[in-house]
């Protein structure tokens, strides 16, 4: 399959925990990466590989994977976490990149 | 720290070729561990991978765009480029150049993006 599926929108109360998911056949072979994008800005890598965080990404961001589903969890969501979140991975052939449609996170 | 900067026309006429260049600083495009790519985002929509090039010139293209896309690398200038031919209004988007240094599938660094509008 060459598709990654994300819920279009998710909301979370300030300080609570939220999980954003990404489903696709390729995720049974390849890890997902996760990107945060705020309005007018380029995407920012927040999670890659087995749940690794790049330097500077708060530890409230974590990633996991099971079968064909990858998840991004924000534990104790902050107002500044309100953004669009995209997953991506290689496709099943390994030669192409695919992106999920994005999830708009609202922090209430 | 690696920095990427897109440059090129912000307005392209329908049926013409969109050409963008990405200048890499803080690192070498000859790196054996990095892949250099282009991603675009139509206004209000999601991200779409266009293609990726390795410093040797080996390319990987989105099958949906492959007929119209050429990505090349110029090690002498530490740049890589995108050409997208026969553009239509559907190609209007913010175009990002990007680096995958950890793994082909992970985009570590992004340029700031440049809006290209296709219009007569």
PDB file of C-alpha atoms in Angstrom:
ATOM      1  CA  UNK A   1       0.000   0.000   0.000  1.00  0.00           C
ATOM      2  CA  UNK A   2       1.168   3.539  -0.640  1.00  0.00           C
ATOM      3  CA  UNK A   3      -1.066   5.330   1.844  1.00  0.00           C
ATOM      4  CA  UNK A   4      -0.815   6.492   5.417  1.00  0.00           C
ATOM      5  CA  UNK A   5      -4.063   7.347   7.159  1.00  0.00           C
ATOM      6  CA  UNK A   6      -4.448   9.895   9.967  1.00  0.00           C
ATOM      7  CA  UNK A   7      -7.483  11.301  11.728  1.00  0.00           C
ATOM      8  CA  UNK A   8      -8.060  14.822  10.372  1.00  0.00           C
ATOM      9  CA  UNK A   9      -8.505  16.439  13.761  1.00  0.00           C
ATOM     10  CA  UNK A  10      -7.954  15.662  17.434  1.00  0.00           C
ATOM     11  CA  UNK A  11      -8.418  17.789  20.533  1.00  0.00           C
ATOM     12  CA  UNK A  12      -6.962  17.572  24.012  1.00  0.00           C
ATOM     13  CA  UNK A  13      -7.450  19.500  27.230  1.00  0.00           C
ATOM     14  CA  UNK A  14      -4.460  21.462  28.452  1.00  0.00           C
ATOM     15  CA  UNK A  15      -2.169  19.221  30.470  1.00  0.00           C
ATOM     16  CA  UNK A  16      -3.816  16.000  29.385  1.00  0.00           C
ATOM     17  CA  UNK A  17      -2.447  13.203  27.211  1.00  0.00           C
ATOM     18  CA  UNK A  18      -3.277  12.764  23.551  1.00  0.00           C
ATOM     19  CA  UNK A  19      -2.379  10.083  21.036  1.00  0.00           C
ATOM     20  CA  UNK A  20      -2.275  10.691  17.307  1.00  0.00           C
ATOM     21  CA  UNK A  21      -2.247   7.630  15.089  1.00  0.00           C
ATOM     22  CA  UNK A  22      -1.035   6.768  11.613  1.00  0.00           C
ATOM     23  CA  UNK A  23      -2.070   3.590   9.801  1.00  0.00           C
ATOM     24  CA  UNK A  24      -0.607   1.975   6.714  1.00  0.00           C
ATOM     25  CA  UNK A  25       0.675  -1.320   5.398  1.00  0.00           C
ATOM     26  CA  UNK A  26       4.220   0.027   5.017  1.00  0.00           C
ATOM     27  CA  UNK A  27       4.410   0.573   8.781  1.00  0.00           C
ATOM     28  CA  UNK A  28       4.730  -3.154   9.319  1.00  0.00           C
ATOM     29  CA  UNK A  29       8.115  -2.865   7.556  1.00  0.00           C
ATOM     30  CA  UNK A  30       9.286   0.693   8.244  1.00  0.00           C
ATOM     31  CA  UNK A  31       9.135   3.021  11.219  1.00  0.00           C
ATOM     32  CA  UNK A  32       7.164   6.227  10.971  1.00  0.00           C
ATOM     33  CA  UNK A  33       8.599   9.663  11.507  1.00  0.00           C
ATOM     34  CA  UNK A  34       6.478  12.473  12.921  1.00  0.00           C
ATOM     35  CA  UNK A  35       6.544  16.177  12.111  1.00  0.00           C
ATOM     36  CA  UNK A  36       4.968  19.169  13.797  1.00  0.00           C
ATOM     37  CA  UNK A  37       3.922  22.073  11.604  1.00  0.00           C
ATOM     38  CA  UNK A  38       2.707  25.399  12.903  1.00  0.00           C
ATOM     39  CA  UNK A  39       1.047  27.985  10.630  1.00  0.00           C
ATOM     40  CA  UNK A  40       3.466  29.625   8.245  1.00  0.00           C
ATOM     41  CA  UNK A  41       6.367  27.419   9.308  1.00  0.00           C
ATOM     42  CA  UNK A  42       8.218  24.499   7.843  1.00  0.00           C
ATOM     43  CA  UNK A  43       7.590  21.089   9.402  1.00  0.00           C
ATOM     44  CA  UNK A  44       9.780  20.099  12.341  1.00  0.00           C
ATOM     45  CA  UNK A  45      10.876  16.527  13.019  1.00  0.00           C
ATOM     46  CA  UNK A  46       9.711  15.466  16.489  1.00  0.00           C
ATOM     47  CA  UNK A  47       9.943  11.654  16.455  1.00  0.00           C
ATOM     48  CA  UNK A  48      11.825   9.165  14.270  1.00  0.00           C
ATOM     49  CA  UNK A  49      12.815   5.506  14.184  1.00  0.00           C
ATOM     50  CA  UNK A  50      11.838   3.566  17.327  1.00  0.00           C
ATOM     51  CA  UNK A  51      10.522   6.649  19.090  1.00  0.00           C
ATOM     52  CA  UNK A  52      13.705   8.712  19.093  1.00  0.00           C
ATOM     53  CA  UNK A  53      13.481  12.445  19.713  1.00  0.00           C
ATOM     54  CA  UNK A  54      15.821  14.921  17.991  1.00  0.00           C
ATOM     55  CA  UNK A  55      17.774  17.237  20.214  1.00  0.00           C
ATOM     56  CA  UNK A  56      15.577  20.007  21.602  1.00  0.00           C
ATOM     57  CA  UNK A  57      12.270  18.147  21.358  1.00  0.00           C
ATOM     58  CA  UNK A  58      10.585  17.979  24.794  1.00  0.00           C
ATOM     59  CA  UNK A  59      10.298  14.551  26.366  1.00  0.00           C
ATOM     60  CA  UNK A  60       6.512  14.891  26.547  1.00  0.00           C
ATOM     61  CA  UNK A  61       6.624  13.749  22.904  1.00  0.00           C
ATOM     62  CA  UNK A  62       6.953   9.999  22.449  1.00  0.00           C
ATOM     63  CA  UNK A  63       6.421   7.521  19.643  1.00  0.00           C
ATOM     64  CA  UNK A  64       5.468   3.872  19.387  1.00  0.00           C
ATOM     65  CA  UNK A  65       4.502   1.333  16.795  1.00  0.00           C
ATOM     66  CA  UNK A  66       2.450  -1.857  16.645  1.00  0.00           C
ATOM     67  CA  UNK A  67       1.723  -3.776  13.496  1.00  0.00           C
ATOM     68  CA  UNK A  68       0.620  -1.345  10.817  1.00  0.00           C
ATOM     69  CA  UNK A  69      -0.092   1.508  13.225  1.00  0.00           C
ATOM     70  CA  UNK A  70       2.299   4.163  14.507  1.00  0.00           C
ATOM     71  CA  UNK A  71       1.398   6.521  17.316  1.00  0.00           C
ATOM     72  CA  UNK A  72       2.605   9.886  18.518  1.00  0.00           C
ATOM     73  CA  UNK A  73       1.777  10.576  22.151  1.00  0.00           C
ATOM     74  CA  UNK A  74       1.969  13.946  23.854  1.00  0.00           C
ATOM     75  CA  UNK A  75       1.906  13.543  27.636  1.00  0.00           C
ATOM     76  CA  UNK A  76       0.818  16.767  29.314  1.00  0.00           C
ATOM     77  CA  UNK A  77      -0.094  18.742  26.214  1.00  0.00           C
ATOM     78  CA  UNK A  78       0.847  22.420  26.240  1.00  0.00           C
ATOM     79  CA  UNK A  79      -0.735  25.308  24.398  1.00  0.00           C
ATOM     80  CA  UNK A  80       2.318  25.515  22.150  1.00  0.00           C
ATOM     81  CA  UNK A  81       1.721  21.952  20.966  1.00  0.00           C
ATOM     82  CA  UNK A  82      -1.309  23.092  18.980  1.00  0.00           C
ATOM     83  CA  UNK A  83      -0.281  22.390  15.402  1.00  0.00           C
ATOM     84  CA  UNK A  84      -0.675  20.056  12.460  1.00  0.00           C
ATOM     85  CA  UNK A  85       1.084  16.719  12.848  1.00  0.00           C
ATOM     86  CA  UNK A  86       2.180  14.575   9.903  1.00  0.00           C
ATOM     87  CA  UNK A  87       3.523  11.056   9.817  1.00  0.00           C
ATOM     88  CA  UNK A  88       5.649   9.667   7.022  1.00  0.00           C
ATOM     89  CA  UNK A  89       7.549   6.528   6.152  1.00  0.00           C
ATOM     90  CA  UNK A  90       8.955   4.714   3.186  1.00  0.00           C
ATOM     91  CA  UNK A  91       6.341   2.974   1.085  1.00  0.00           C
ATOM     92  CA  UNK A  92       6.248  -0.831   1.024  1.00  0.00           C
ATOM     93  CA  UNK A  93       8.849  -0.984  -1.767  1.00  0.00           C
ATOM     94  CA  UNK A  94      11.254   1.105   0.298  1.00  0.00           C
ATOM     95  CA  UNK A  95      12.077   3.388  -2.609  1.00  0.00           C
ATOM     96  CA  UNK A  96       9.526   6.145  -2.112  1.00  0.00           C
ATOM     97  CA  UNK A  97       8.350   8.364   0.700  1.00  0.00           C
ATOM     98  CA  UNK A  98       4.740   8.731   1.691  1.00  0.00           C
ATOM     99  CA  UNK A  99       3.000  11.126   4.055  1.00  0.00           C
ATOM    100  CA  UNK A 100      -0.165  10.877   6.045  1.00  0.00           C
ATOM    101  CA  UNK A 101      -2.828  13.486   5.433  1.00  0.00           C
ATOM    102  CA  UNK A 102      -2.078  15.251   8.706  1.00  0.00           C
ATOM    103  CA  UNK A 103      -3.870  15.659  12.019  1.00  0.00           C
ATOM    104  CA  UNK A 104      -4.837  19.078  13.334  1.00  0.00           C
ATOM    105  CA  UNK A 105      -4.315  19.096  17.086  1.00  0.00           C
ATOM    106  CA  UNK A 106      -6.318  21.580  19.135  1.00  0.00           C
ATOM    107  CA  UNK A 107      -5.353  22.178  22.762  1.00  0.00           C
ATOM    108  CA  UNK A 108      -8.416  23.276  24.716  1.00  0.00           C
TER     109      UNK A 108
ATOM    110  CA  UNK B   1      23.959  22.981  11.942  1.00  0.00           C
ATOM    111  CA  UNK B   2      22.757  22.181   8.466  1.00  0.00           C
ATOM    112  CA  UNK B   3      20.780  24.915   6.721  1.00  0.00           C
ATOM    113  CA  UNK B   4      18.816  24.709   3.498  1.00  0.00           C
ATOM    114  CA  UNK B   5      17.605  27.638   1.410  1.00  0.00           C
ATOM    115  CA  UNK B   6      15.287  27.465  -1.576  1.00  0.00           C
ATOM    116  CA  UNK B   7      15.530  29.965  -4.418  1.00  0.00           C
ATOM    117  CA  UNK B   8      13.729  30.483  -7.698  1.00  0.00           C
ATOM    118  CA  UNK B   9      10.795  32.253  -9.333  1.00  0.00           C
ATOM    119  CA  UNK B  10       7.646  32.708  -7.311  1.00  0.00           C
ATOM    120  CA  UNK B  11       5.436  32.822 -10.380  1.00  0.00           C
ATOM    121  CA  UNK B  12       5.399  30.374 -13.282  1.00  0.00           C
ATOM    122  CA  UNK B  13       3.091  30.335 -16.282  1.00  0.00           C
ATOM    123  CA  UNK B  14       0.959  27.286 -17.071  1.00  0.00           C
ATOM    124  CA  UNK B  15       2.654  24.715 -19.334  1.00  0.00           C
ATOM    125  CA  UNK B  16       6.104  26.078 -18.452  1.00  0.00           C
ATOM    126  CA  UNK B  17       8.794  24.515 -16.261  1.00  0.00           C
ATOM    127  CA  UNK B  18       9.136  25.265 -12.573  1.00  0.00           C
ATOM    128  CA  UNK B  19      12.797  25.443 -11.534  1.00  0.00           C
ATOM    129  CA  UNK B  20      14.042  25.721  -7.968  1.00  0.00           C
ATOM    130  CA  UNK B  21      17.460  25.440  -6.371  1.00  0.00           C
ATOM    131  CA  UNK B  22      18.359  24.514  -2.822  1.00  0.00           C
ATOM    132  CA  UNK B  23      21.621  25.776  -1.374  1.00  0.00           C
ATOM    133  CA  UNK B  24      23.095  23.690   1.431  1.00  0.00           C
ATOM    134  CA  UNK B  25      25.217  25.300   4.134  1.00  0.00           C
ATOM    135  CA  UNK B  26      26.750  23.858   7.259  1.00  0.00           C
ATOM    136  CA  UNK B  27      27.308  20.527   5.536  1.00  0.00           C
ATOM    137  CA  UNK B  28      28.412  18.913   2.309  1.00  0.00           C
ATOM    138  CA  UNK B  29      26.120  17.699  -0.402  1.00  0.00           C
ATOM    139  CA  UNK B  30      28.781  15.027  -1.016  1.00  0.00           C
ATOM    140  CA  UNK B  31      27.931  13.444   2.328  1.00  0.00           C
ATOM    141  CA  UNK B  32      27.578   9.688   1.939  1.00  0.00           C
ATOM    142  CA  UNK B  33      24.902   9.534   4.628  1.00  0.00           C
ATOM    143  CA  UNK B  34      22.523  12.228   3.370  1.00  0.00           C
ATOM    144  CA  UNK B  35      19.708  12.192   0.854  1.00  0.00           C
ATOM    145  CA  UNK B  36      18.438  15.505  -0.532  1.00  0.00           C
ATOM    146  CA  UNK B  37      14.799  15.925  -1.358  1.00  0.00           C
ATOM    147  CA  UNK B  38      11.884  18.106  -2.371  1.00  0.00           C
ATOM    148  CA  UNK B  39       8.467  18.156  -0.724  1.00  0.00           C
ATOM    149  CA  UNK B  40       5.559  20.420  -1.563  1.00  0.00           C
ATOM    150  CA  UNK B  41       2.414  21.603   0.174  1.00  0.00           C
ATOM    151  CA  UNK B  42      -0.503  23.162  -1.720  1.00  0.00           C
ATOM    152  CA  UNK B  43      -2.172  25.992   0.194  1.00  0.00           C
ATOM    153  CA  UNK B  44      -4.261  24.597   3.040  1.00  0.00           C
ATOM    154  CA  UNK B  45      -3.368  20.995   2.202  1.00  0.00           C
ATOM    155  CA  UNK B  46      -0.968  18.284   3.293  1.00  0.00           C
ATOM    156  CA  UNK B  47       2.606  17.378   2.425  1.00  0.00           C
ATOM    157  CA  UNK B  48       3.540  15.592  -0.804  1.00  0.00           C
ATOM    158  CA  UNK B  49       6.960  14.058  -1.461  1.00  0.00           C
ATOM    159  CA  UNK B  50       8.266  14.970  -4.910  1.00  0.00           C
ATOM    160  CA  UNK B  51      11.588  13.176  -5.026  1.00  0.00           C
ATOM    161  CA  UNK B  52      15.050  12.624  -3.586  1.00  0.00           C
ATOM    162  CA  UNK B  53      18.590  12.632  -4.905  1.00  0.00           C
ATOM    163  CA  UNK B  54      21.813  11.147  -3.576  1.00  0.00           C
ATOM    164  CA  UNK B  55      25.134  12.910  -4.148  1.00  0.00           C
ATOM    165  CA  UNK B  56      26.010  10.372  -6.847  1.00  0.00           C
ATOM    166  CA  UNK B  57      23.021  11.582  -8.844  1.00  0.00           C
ATOM    167  CA  UNK B  58      20.836   8.567  -8.097  1.00  0.00           C
ATOM    168  CA  UNK B  59      17.242   9.744  -7.980  1.00  0.00           C
ATOM    169  CA  UNK B  60      13.959   8.547  -6.526  1.00  0.00           C
ATOM    170  CA  UNK B  61      10.713  10.127  -7.733  1.00  0.00           C
ATOM    171  CA  UNK B  62       7.087  10.114  -6.673  1.00  0.00           C
ATOM    172  CA  UNK B  63       5.432   7.868  -9.286  1.00  0.00           C
ATOM    173  CA  UNK B  64       2.589  10.362  -9.678  1.00  0.00           C
ATOM    174  CA  UNK B  65       5.036  13.093 -10.749  1.00  0.00           C
ATOM    175  CA  UNK B  66       7.834  11.063 -12.305  1.00  0.00           C
ATOM    176  CA  UNK B  67       6.997  11.956 -15.902  1.00  0.00           C
ATOM    177  CA  UNK B  68       7.479  15.658 -15.189  1.00  0.00           C
ATOM    178  CA  UNK B  69      10.192  15.762 -12.509  1.00  0.00           C
ATOM    179  CA  UNK B  70      13.956  16.030 -12.679  1.00  0.00           C
ATOM    180  CA  UNK B  71      16.085  16.441  -9.568  1.00  0.00           C
ATOM    181  CA  UNK B  72      19.812  16.954  -9.908  1.00  0.00           C
ATOM    182  CA  UNK B  73      22.797  17.705  -7.699  1.00  0.00           C
ATOM    183  CA  UNK B  74      25.667  20.149  -8.242  1.00  0.00           C
ATOM    184  CA  UNK B  75      28.475  19.291  -5.801  1.00  0.00           C
ATOM    185  CA  UNK B  76      30.625  22.179  -7.034  1.00  0.00           C
ATOM    186  CA  UNK B  77      28.043  24.651  -5.732  1.00  0.00           C
ATOM    187  CA  UNK B  78      26.747  22.528  -2.834  1.00  0.00           C
ATOM    188  CA  UNK B  79      23.289  22.754  -4.370  1.00  0.00           C
ATOM    189  CA  UNK B  80      20.559  20.529  -5.679  1.00  0.00           C
ATOM    190  CA  UNK B  81      17.740  21.472  -8.005  1.00  0.00           C
ATOM    191  CA  UNK B  82      14.165  20.667  -8.965  1.00  0.00           C
ATOM    192  CA  UNK B  83      12.630  20.959 -12.404  1.00  0.00           C
ATOM    193  CA  UNK B  84       8.907  20.288 -12.814  1.00  0.00           C
ATOM    194  CA  UNK B  85       7.657  20.541 -16.379  1.00  0.00           C
ATOM    195  CA  UNK B  86       4.249  21.278 -17.892  1.00  0.00           C
ATOM    196  CA  UNK B  87       2.929  22.903 -14.736  1.00  0.00           C
ATOM    197  CA  UNK B  88      -0.726  23.660 -14.076  1.00  0.00           C
ATOM    198  CA  UNK B  89      -2.540  25.497 -11.311  1.00  0.00           C
ATOM    199  CA  UNK B  90      -2.536  22.223  -9.357  1.00  0.00           C
ATOM    200  CA  UNK B  91       1.234  22.624  -8.957  1.00  0.00           C
ATOM    201  CA  UNK B  92       0.789  25.830  -6.958  1.00  0.00           C
ATOM    202  CA  UNK B  93       2.326  25.079  -3.581  1.00  0.00           C
ATOM    203  CA  UNK B  94       4.975  25.878  -1.031  1.00  0.00           C
ATOM    204  CA  UNK B  95       8.027  23.911  -2.113  1.00  0.00           C
ATOM    205  CA  UNK B  96      10.444  22.727   0.564  1.00  0.00           C
ATOM    206  CA  UNK B  97      13.903  21.355   0.087  1.00  0.00           C
ATOM    207  CA  UNK B  98      14.958  18.903   2.744  1.00  0.00           C
ATOM    208  CA  UNK B  99      17.660  16.603   4.045  1.00  0.00           C
ATOM    209  CA  UNK B 100      17.397  13.017   5.183  1.00  0.00           C
ATOM    210  CA  UNK B 101      20.585  12.419   7.120  1.00  0.00           C
ATOM    211  CA  UNK B 102      19.572   9.666   9.500  1.00  0.00           C
ATOM    212  CA  UNK B 103      17.617   7.488   7.105  1.00  0.00           C
ATOM    213  CA  UNK B 104      16.101   7.816   3.652  1.00  0.00           C
ATOM    214  CA  UNK B 105      12.635   7.954   5.173  1.00  0.00           C
ATOM    215  CA  UNK B 106      13.284  10.542   7.892  1.00  0.00           C
ATOM    216  CA  UNK B 107      13.523  14.222   7.029  1.00  0.00           C
ATOM    217  CA  UNK B 108      15.861  15.819   9.529  1.00  0.00           C
ATOM    218  CA  UNK B 109      16.137  19.324   8.133  1.00  0.00           C
ATOM    219  CA  UNK B 110      13.778  21.461   6.097  1.00  0.00           C
ATOM    220  CA  UNK B 111      14.268  24.683   4.218  1.00  0.00           C
ATOM    221  CA  UNK B 112      11.925  27.521   5.056  1.00  0.00           C
ATOM    222  CA  UNK B 113       9.898  26.847   1.927  1.00  0.00           C
ATOM    223  CA  UNK B 114       9.095  28.986  -1.082  1.00  0.00           C
ATOM    224  CA  UNK B 115       5.658  29.632  -2.537  1.00  0.00           C
ATOM    225  CA  UNK B 116       5.395  29.000  -6.248  1.00  0.00           C
ATOM    226  CA  UNK B 117       2.210  30.126  -7.948  1.00  0.00           C
ATOM    227  CA  UNK B 118       1.244  28.851 -11.369  1.00  0.00           C
ATOM    228  CA  UNK B 119      -0.749  31.507 -13.155  1.00  0.00           C
ATOM    229  CA  UNK B 120      -0.797  33.366 -16.424  1.00  0.00           C
TER     230      UNK B 120
END
